[in-house]
PDB file of C-alpha atoms in Angstrom:
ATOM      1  CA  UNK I  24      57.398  35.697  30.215  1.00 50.00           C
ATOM      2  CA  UNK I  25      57.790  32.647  32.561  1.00 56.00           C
ATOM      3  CA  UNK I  26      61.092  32.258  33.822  1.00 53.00           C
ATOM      4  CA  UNK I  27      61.233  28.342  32.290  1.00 61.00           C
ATOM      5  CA  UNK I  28      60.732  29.562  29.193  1.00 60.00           C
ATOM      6  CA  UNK I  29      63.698  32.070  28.987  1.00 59.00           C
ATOM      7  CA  UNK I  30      65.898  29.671  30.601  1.00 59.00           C
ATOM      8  CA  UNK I  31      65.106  27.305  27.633  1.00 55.00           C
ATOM      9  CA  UNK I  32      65.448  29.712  24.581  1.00 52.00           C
ATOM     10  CA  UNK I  33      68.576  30.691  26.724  1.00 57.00           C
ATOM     11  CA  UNK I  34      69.900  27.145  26.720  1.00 54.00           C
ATOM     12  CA  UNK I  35      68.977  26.601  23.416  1.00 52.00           C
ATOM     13  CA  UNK I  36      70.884  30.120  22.227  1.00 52.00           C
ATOM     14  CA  UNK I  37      73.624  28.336  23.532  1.00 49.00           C
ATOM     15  CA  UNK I  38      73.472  25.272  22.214  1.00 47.00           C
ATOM     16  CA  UNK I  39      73.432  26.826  18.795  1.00 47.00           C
ATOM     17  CA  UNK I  40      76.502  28.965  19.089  1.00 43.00           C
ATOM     18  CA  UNK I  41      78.577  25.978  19.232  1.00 44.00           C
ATOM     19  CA  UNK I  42      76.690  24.561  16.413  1.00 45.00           C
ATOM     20  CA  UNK I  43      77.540  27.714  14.541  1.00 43.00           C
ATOM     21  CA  UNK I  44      80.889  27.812  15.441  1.00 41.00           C
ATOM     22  CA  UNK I  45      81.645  24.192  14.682  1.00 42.00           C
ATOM     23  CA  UNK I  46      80.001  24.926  11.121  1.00 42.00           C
ATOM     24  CA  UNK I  47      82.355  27.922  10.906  1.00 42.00           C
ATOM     25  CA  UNK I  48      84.935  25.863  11.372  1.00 39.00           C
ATOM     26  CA  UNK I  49      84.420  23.865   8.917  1.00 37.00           C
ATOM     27  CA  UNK I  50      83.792  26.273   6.305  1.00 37.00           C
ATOM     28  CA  UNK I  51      81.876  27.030   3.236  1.00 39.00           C
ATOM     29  CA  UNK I  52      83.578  26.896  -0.334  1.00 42.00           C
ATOM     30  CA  UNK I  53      84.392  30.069  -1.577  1.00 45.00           C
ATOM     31  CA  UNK I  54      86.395  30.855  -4.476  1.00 55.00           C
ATOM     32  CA  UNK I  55      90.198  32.942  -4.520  1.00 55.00           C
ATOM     33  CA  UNK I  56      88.007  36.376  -5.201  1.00 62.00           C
ATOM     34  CA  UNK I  57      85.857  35.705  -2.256  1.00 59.00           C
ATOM     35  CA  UNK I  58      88.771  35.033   0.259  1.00 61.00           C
ATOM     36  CA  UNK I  59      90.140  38.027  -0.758  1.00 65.00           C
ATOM     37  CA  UNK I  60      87.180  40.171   0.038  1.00 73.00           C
ATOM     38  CA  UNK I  61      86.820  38.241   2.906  1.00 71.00           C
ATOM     39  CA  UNK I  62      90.420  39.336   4.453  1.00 75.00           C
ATOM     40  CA  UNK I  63      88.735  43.189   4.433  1.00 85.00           C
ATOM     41  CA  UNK I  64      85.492  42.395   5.903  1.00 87.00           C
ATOM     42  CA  UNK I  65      87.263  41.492   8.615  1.00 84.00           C
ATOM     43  CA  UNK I  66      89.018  45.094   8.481  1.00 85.00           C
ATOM     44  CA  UNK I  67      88.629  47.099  11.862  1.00 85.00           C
ATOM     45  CA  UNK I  68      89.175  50.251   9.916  1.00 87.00           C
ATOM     46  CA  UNK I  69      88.561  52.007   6.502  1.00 88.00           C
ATOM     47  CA  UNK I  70      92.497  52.145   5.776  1.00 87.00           C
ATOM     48  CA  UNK I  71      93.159  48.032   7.035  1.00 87.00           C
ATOM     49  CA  UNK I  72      89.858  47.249   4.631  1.00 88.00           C
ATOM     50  CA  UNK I  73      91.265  49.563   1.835  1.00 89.00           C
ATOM     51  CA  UNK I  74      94.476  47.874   2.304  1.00 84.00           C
ATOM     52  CA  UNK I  75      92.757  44.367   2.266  1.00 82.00           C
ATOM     53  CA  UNK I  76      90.932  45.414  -1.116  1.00 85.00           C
ATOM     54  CA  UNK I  77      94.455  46.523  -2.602  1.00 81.00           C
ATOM     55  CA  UNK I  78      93.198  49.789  -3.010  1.00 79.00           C
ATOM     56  CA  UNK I  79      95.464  51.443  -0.616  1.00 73.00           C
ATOM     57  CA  UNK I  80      95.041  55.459  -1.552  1.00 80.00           C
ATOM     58  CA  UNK I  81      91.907  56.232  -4.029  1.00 88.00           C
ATOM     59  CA  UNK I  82      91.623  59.333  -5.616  1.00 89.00           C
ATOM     60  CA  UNK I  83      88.450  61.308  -4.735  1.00 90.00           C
ATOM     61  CA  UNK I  84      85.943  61.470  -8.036  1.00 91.00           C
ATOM     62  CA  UNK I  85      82.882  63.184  -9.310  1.00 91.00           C
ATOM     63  CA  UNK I  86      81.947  60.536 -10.674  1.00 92.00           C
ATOM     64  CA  UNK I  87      81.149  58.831  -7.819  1.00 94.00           C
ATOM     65  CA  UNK I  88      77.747  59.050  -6.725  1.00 94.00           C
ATOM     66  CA  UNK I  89      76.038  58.735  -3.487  1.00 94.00           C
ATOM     67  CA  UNK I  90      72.499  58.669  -3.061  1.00 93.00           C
ATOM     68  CA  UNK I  91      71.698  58.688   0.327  1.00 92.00           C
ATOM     69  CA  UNK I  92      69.206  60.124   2.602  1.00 91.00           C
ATOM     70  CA  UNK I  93      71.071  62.985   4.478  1.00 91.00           C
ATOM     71  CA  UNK I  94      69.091  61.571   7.552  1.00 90.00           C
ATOM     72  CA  UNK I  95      68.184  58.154   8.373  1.00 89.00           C
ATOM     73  CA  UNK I  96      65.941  57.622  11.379  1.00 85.00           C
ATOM     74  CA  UNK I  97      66.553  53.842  11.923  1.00 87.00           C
ATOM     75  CA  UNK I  98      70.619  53.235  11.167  1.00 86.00           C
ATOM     76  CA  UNK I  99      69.462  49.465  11.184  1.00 88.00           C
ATOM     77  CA  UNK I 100      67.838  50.380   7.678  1.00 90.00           C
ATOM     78  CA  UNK I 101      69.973  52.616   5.848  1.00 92.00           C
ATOM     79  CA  UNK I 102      69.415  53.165   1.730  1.00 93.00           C
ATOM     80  CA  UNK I 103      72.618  54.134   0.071  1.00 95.00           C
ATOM     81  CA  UNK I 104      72.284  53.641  -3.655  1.00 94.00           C
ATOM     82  CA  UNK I 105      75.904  54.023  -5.668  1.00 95.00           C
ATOM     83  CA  UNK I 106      76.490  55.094  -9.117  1.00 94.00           C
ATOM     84  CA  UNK I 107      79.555  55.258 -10.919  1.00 94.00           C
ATOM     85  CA  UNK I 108      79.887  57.351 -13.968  1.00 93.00           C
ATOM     86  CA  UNK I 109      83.192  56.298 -14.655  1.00 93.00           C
ATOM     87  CA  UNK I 110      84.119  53.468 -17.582  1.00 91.00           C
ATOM     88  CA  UNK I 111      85.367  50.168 -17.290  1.00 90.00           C
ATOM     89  CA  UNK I 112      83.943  50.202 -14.026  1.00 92.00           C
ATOM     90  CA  UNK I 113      84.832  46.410 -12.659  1.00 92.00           C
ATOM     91  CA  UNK I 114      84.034  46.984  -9.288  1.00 91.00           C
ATOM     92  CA  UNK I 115      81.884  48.710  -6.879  1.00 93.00           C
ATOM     93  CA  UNK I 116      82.304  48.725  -3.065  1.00 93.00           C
ATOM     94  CA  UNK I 117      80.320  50.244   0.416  1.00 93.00           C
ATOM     95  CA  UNK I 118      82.540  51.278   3.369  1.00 92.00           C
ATOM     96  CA  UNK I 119      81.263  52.804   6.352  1.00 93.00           C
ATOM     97  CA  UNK I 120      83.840  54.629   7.952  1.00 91.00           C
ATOM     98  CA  UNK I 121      82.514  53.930  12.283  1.00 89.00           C
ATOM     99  CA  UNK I 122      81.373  50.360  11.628  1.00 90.00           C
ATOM    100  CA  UNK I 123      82.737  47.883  13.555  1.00 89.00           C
ATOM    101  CA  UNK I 124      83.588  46.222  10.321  1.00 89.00           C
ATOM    102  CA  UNK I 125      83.922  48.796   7.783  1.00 91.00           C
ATOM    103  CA  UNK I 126      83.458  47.069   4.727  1.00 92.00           C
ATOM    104  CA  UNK I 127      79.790  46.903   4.125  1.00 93.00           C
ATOM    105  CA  UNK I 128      79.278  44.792   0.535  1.00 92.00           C
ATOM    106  CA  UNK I 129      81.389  44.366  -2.364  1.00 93.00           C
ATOM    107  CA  UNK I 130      79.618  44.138  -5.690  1.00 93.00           C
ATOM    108  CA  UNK I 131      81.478  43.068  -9.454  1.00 93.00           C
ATOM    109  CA  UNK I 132      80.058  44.560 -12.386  1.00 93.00           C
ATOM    110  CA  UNK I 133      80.292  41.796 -14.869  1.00 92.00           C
ATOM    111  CA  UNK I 134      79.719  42.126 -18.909  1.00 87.00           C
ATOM    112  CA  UNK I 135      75.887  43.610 -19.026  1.00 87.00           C
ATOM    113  CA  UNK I 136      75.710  45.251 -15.969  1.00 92.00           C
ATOM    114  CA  UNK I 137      75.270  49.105 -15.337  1.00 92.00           C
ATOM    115  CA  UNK I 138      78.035  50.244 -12.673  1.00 93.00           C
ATOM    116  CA  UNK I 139      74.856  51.440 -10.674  1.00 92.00           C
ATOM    117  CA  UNK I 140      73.634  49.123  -7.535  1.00 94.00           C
ATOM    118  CA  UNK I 141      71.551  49.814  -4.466  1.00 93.00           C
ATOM    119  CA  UNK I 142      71.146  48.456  -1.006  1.00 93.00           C
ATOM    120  CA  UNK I 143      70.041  48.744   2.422  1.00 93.00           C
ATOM    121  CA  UNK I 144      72.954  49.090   5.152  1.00 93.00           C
ATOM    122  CA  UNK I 145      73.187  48.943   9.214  1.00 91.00           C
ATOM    123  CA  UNK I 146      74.875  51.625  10.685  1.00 90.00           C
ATOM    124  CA  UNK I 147      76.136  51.911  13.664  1.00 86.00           C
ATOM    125  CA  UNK I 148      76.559  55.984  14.547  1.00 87.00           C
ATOM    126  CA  UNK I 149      76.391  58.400  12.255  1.00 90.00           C
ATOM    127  CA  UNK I 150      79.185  58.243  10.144  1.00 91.00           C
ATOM    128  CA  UNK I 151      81.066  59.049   6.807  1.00 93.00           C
ATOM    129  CA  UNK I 152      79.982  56.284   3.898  1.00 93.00           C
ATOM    130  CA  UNK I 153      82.640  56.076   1.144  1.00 93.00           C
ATOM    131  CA  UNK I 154      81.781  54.507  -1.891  1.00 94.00           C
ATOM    132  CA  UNK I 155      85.113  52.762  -3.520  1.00 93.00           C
ATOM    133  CA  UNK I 156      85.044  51.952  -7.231  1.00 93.00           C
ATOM    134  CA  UNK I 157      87.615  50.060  -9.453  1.00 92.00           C
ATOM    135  CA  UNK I 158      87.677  51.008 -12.696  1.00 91.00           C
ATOM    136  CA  UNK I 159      90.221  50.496 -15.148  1.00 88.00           C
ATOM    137  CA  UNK I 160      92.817  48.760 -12.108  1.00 86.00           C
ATOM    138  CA  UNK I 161      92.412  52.291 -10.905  1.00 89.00           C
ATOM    139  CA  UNK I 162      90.732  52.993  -7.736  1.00 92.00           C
ATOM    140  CA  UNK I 163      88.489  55.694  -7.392  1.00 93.00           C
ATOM    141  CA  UNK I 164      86.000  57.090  -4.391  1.00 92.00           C
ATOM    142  CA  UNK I 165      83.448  59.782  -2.898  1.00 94.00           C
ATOM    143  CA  UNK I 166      82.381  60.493   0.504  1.00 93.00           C
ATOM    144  CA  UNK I 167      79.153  61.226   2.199  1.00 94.00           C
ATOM    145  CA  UNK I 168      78.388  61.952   5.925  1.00 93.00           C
ATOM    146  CA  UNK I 169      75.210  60.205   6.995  1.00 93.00           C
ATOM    147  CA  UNK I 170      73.700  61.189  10.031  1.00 91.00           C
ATOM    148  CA  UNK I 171      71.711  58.182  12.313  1.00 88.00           C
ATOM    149  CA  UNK I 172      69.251  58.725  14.832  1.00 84.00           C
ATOM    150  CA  UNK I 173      68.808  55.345  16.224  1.00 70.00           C
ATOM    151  CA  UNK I 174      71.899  52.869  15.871  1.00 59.00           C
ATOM    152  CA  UNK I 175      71.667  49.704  14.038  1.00 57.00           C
ATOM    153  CA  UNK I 176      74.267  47.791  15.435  1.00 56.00           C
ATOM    154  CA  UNK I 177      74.235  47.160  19.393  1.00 52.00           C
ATOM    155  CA  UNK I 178      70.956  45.838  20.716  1.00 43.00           C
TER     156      UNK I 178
ATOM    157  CA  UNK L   4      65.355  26.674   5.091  1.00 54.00           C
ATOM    158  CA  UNK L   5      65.294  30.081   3.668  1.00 74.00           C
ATOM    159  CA  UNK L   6      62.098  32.050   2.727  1.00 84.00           C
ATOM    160  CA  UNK L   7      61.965  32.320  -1.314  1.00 89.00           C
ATOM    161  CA  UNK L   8      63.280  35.780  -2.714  1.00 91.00           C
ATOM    162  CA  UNK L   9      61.062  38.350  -4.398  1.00 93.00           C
ATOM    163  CA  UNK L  10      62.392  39.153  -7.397  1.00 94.00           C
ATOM    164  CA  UNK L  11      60.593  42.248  -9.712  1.00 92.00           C
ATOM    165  CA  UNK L  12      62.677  42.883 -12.854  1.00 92.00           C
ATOM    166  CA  UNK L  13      61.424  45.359 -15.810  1.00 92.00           C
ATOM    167  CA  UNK L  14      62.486  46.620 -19.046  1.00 92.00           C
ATOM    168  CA  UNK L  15      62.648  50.209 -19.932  1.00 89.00           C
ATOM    169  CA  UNK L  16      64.584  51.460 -23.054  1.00 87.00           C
ATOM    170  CA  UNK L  17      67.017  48.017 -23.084  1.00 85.00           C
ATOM    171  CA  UNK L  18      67.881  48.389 -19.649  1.00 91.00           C
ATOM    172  CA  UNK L  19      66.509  46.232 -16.855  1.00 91.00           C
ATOM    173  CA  UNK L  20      65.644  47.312 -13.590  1.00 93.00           C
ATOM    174  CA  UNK L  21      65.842  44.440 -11.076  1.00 94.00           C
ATOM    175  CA  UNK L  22      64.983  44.361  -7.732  1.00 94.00           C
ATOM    176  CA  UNK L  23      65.365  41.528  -5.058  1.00 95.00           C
ATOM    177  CA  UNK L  24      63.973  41.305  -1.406  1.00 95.00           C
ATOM    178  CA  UNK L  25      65.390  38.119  -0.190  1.00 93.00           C
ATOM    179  CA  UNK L  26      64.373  36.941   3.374  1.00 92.00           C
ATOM    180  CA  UNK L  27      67.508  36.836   5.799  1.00 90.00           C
ATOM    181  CA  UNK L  28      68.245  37.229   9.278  1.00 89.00           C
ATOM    182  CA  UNK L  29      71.508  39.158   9.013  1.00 90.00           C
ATOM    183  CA  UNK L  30      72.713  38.778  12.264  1.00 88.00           C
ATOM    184  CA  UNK L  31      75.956  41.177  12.407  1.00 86.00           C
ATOM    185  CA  UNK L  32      77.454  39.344  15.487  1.00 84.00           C
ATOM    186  CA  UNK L  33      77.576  42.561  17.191  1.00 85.00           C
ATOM    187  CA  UNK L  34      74.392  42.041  19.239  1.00 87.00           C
ATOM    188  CA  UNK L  35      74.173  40.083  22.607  1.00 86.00           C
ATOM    189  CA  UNK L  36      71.473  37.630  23.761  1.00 85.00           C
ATOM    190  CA  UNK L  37      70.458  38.361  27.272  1.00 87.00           C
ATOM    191  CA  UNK L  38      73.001  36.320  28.892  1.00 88.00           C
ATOM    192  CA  UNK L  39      75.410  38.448  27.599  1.00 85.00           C
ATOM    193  CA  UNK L  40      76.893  36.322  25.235  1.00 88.00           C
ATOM    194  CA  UNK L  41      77.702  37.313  21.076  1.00 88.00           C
ATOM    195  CA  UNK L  42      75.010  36.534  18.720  1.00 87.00           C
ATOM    196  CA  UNK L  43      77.659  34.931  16.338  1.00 88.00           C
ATOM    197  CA  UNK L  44      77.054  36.336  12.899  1.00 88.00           C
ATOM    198  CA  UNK L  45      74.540  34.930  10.198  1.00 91.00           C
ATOM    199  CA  UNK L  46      75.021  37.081   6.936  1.00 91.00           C
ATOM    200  CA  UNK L  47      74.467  36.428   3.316  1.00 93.00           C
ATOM    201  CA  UNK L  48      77.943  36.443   1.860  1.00 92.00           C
ATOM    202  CA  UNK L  49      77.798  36.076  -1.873  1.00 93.00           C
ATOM    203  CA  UNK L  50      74.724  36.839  -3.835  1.00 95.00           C
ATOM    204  CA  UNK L  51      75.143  36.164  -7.749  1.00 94.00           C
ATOM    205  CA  UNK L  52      73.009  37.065 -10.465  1.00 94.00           C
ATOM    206  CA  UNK L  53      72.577  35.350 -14.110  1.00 94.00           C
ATOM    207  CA  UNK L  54      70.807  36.826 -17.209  1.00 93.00           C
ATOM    208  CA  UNK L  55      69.807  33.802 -19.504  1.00 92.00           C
ATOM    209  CA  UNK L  56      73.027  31.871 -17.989  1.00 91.00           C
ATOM    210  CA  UNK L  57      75.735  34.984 -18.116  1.00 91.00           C
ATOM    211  CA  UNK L  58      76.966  36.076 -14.907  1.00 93.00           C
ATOM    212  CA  UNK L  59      76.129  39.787 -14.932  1.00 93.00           C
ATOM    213  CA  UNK L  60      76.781  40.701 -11.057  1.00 93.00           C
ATOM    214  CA  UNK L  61      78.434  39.309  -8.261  1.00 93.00           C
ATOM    215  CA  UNK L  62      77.863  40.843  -5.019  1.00 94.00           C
ATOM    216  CA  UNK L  63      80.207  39.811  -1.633  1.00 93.00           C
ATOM    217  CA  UNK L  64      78.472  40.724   1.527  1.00 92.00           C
ATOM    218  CA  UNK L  65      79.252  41.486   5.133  1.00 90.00           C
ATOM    219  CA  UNK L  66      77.243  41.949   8.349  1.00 90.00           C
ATOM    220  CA  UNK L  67      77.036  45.309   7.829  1.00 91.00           C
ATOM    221  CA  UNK L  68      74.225  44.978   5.082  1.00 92.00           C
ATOM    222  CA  UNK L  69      70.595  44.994   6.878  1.00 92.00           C
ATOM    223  CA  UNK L  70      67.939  42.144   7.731  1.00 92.00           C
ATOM    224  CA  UNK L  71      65.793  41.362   4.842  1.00 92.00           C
ATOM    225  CA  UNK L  72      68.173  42.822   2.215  1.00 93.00           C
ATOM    226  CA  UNK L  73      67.102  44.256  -0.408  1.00 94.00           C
ATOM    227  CA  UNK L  74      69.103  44.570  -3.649  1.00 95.00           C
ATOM    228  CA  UNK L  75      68.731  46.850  -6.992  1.00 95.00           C
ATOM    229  CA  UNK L  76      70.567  46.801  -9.875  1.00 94.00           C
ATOM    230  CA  UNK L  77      70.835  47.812 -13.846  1.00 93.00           C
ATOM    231  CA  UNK L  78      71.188  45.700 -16.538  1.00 93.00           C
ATOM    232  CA  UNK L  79      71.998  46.359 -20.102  1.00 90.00           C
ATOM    233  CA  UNK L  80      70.905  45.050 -23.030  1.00 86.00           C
ATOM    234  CA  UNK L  81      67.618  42.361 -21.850  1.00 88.00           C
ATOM    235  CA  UNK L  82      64.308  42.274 -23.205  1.00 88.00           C
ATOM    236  CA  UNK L  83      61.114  41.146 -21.780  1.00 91.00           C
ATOM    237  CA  UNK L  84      60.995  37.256 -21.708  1.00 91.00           C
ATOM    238  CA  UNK L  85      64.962  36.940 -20.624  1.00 92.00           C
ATOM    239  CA  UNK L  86      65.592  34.624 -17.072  1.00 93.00           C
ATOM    240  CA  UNK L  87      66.847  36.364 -14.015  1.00 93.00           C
ATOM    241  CA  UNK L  88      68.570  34.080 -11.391  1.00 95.00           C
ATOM    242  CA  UNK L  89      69.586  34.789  -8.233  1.00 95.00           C
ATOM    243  CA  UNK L  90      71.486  33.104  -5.662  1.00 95.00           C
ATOM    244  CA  UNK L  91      72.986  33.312  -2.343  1.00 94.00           C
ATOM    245  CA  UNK L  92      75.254  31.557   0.290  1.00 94.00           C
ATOM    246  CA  UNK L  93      75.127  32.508   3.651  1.00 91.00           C
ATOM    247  CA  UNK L  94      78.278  31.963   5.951  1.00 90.00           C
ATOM    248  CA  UNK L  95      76.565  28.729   7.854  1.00 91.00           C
ATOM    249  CA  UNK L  96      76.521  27.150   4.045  1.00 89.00           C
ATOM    250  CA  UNK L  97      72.792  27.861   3.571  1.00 91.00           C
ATOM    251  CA  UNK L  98      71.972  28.803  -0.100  1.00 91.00           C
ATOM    252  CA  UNK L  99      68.891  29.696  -2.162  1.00 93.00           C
ATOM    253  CA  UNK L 100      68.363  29.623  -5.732  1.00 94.00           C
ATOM    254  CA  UNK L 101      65.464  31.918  -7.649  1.00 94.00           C
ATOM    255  CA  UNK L 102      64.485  32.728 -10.843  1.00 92.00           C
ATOM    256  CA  UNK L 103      61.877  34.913 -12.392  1.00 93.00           C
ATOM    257  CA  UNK L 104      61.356  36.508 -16.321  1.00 93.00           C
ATOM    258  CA  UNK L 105      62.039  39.867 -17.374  1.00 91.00           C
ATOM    259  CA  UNK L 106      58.571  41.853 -17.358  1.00 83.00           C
TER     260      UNK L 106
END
């Protein structure tokens, strides 16, 4: 805790946000699907990121599942497992509705793949989660409130 | 460079269970450093997975997915001895390539 050595890691810090913006600037590769994504992660809200995804009003399903802890402690570590029960499912995607950045992950369900994927999220407050799915060009969702008690997103 | 992925994948009844752990910082360039300046984000932003060469998932990523992700899918149809691969890009162009066989 010397006061040399945070002014270092400080100046370093700096040094590699340029570095990371430069790189940024140059971007990575990604193909026509990814851009498109890309456009709604950038979404400030659920209906700009629905919009972004094309999937402007979804109708609410059953067959949508959420599997969620009612209650996470750390919001920095949030399990939300979704299940669709629908068929043709082509796509599966995570909003979360008070994110900074709504969109969460996208996932494609290619030929061999059970419409049925799990991950851990950060959460900011707690918040409603909406799980989108594509099925069939149709779009299709469900809803679930998750309550945080320790936000994952500020420091 | 990256940390190598744990990958588990099992068989039961024709449908494989596979997990993945891979090791990434996630940084959701929300935080600040104590100078008060944005932590600009560091995120895994595609993540693909192959079953003896056939795409079977494709997963597109934002900040909003936690450090050290962890990622669990289904898939149909693979029997013990079949080759999982995973990869992912990050947004700074970093990648990572894994493979392990179906248990």
């Amino acid at each position: 805790m010397n006061p040399t050595r945070r002014q270092t890691l400080q100046a370093a810090g700096g040094t590699g946000l340029m570095a990371a913006l430069a790189a940024f600037g140059l971007s990575v590769p990604v193909t026509a699907r990814a851009q498109g994504v890309a456009g709604a992660f950038q979404a400030k809200s659920v209906s700009d990121a629905l919009k972004g995804l094309g999937a402007a009003a979804p109708a609410e399903s059953k067959d949508v599942v959420i599997n969620s802890p009612d209650i996470a402690e750390n919001g920095a570590v949030v399990p939300v497992a979704i299940k669709s029960n629908i068929p043709k499912t082509e796509s599966i995607m995570l909003l979360v509705d008070k994110n900074p950045q709504p969109l969460a992950g996208a996932y494609d369900v290619l030929a061999g793949m059970e419409p049925e994927v799990s991950s851990r999220i950060k959460m900011g407050q707690s918040s409603d989660v909406i799980a989108l799915v594509k099925a069939d060009g149709k779009y299709y969702m469900a809803k679930k409130e998750i309550k945080i008690t320790l936000g994952g997103c500020g420091g | 460079m990256a940390d190598p992925m744990k990958i588990r994948a099992t068989v039961k009844d024709g449908v494989a269970d596979v997990r993945v752990l891979i090791a990434h910082e996630m940084e959701s360039g929300q935080r600040r450093d104590p100078a008060g300046k944005l932590i600009p984000a560091w995120h895994i932003t595609e993540v693909t997975a192959t079953l003896n060469g056939q795409p079977v998932m494709k997963a597109y990523w934002g900040p909003a997915i936690s450090k050290n992700p962890l990622l669990q899918f289904k898939v149909k149809g693979a029997k013990p001895g079949d080759k999982i691969v995973i990869s992912w890009v990050d947004n700074k162009g970093d990648k990572r390539s894994d493979e392990t066989t179906i248990a």
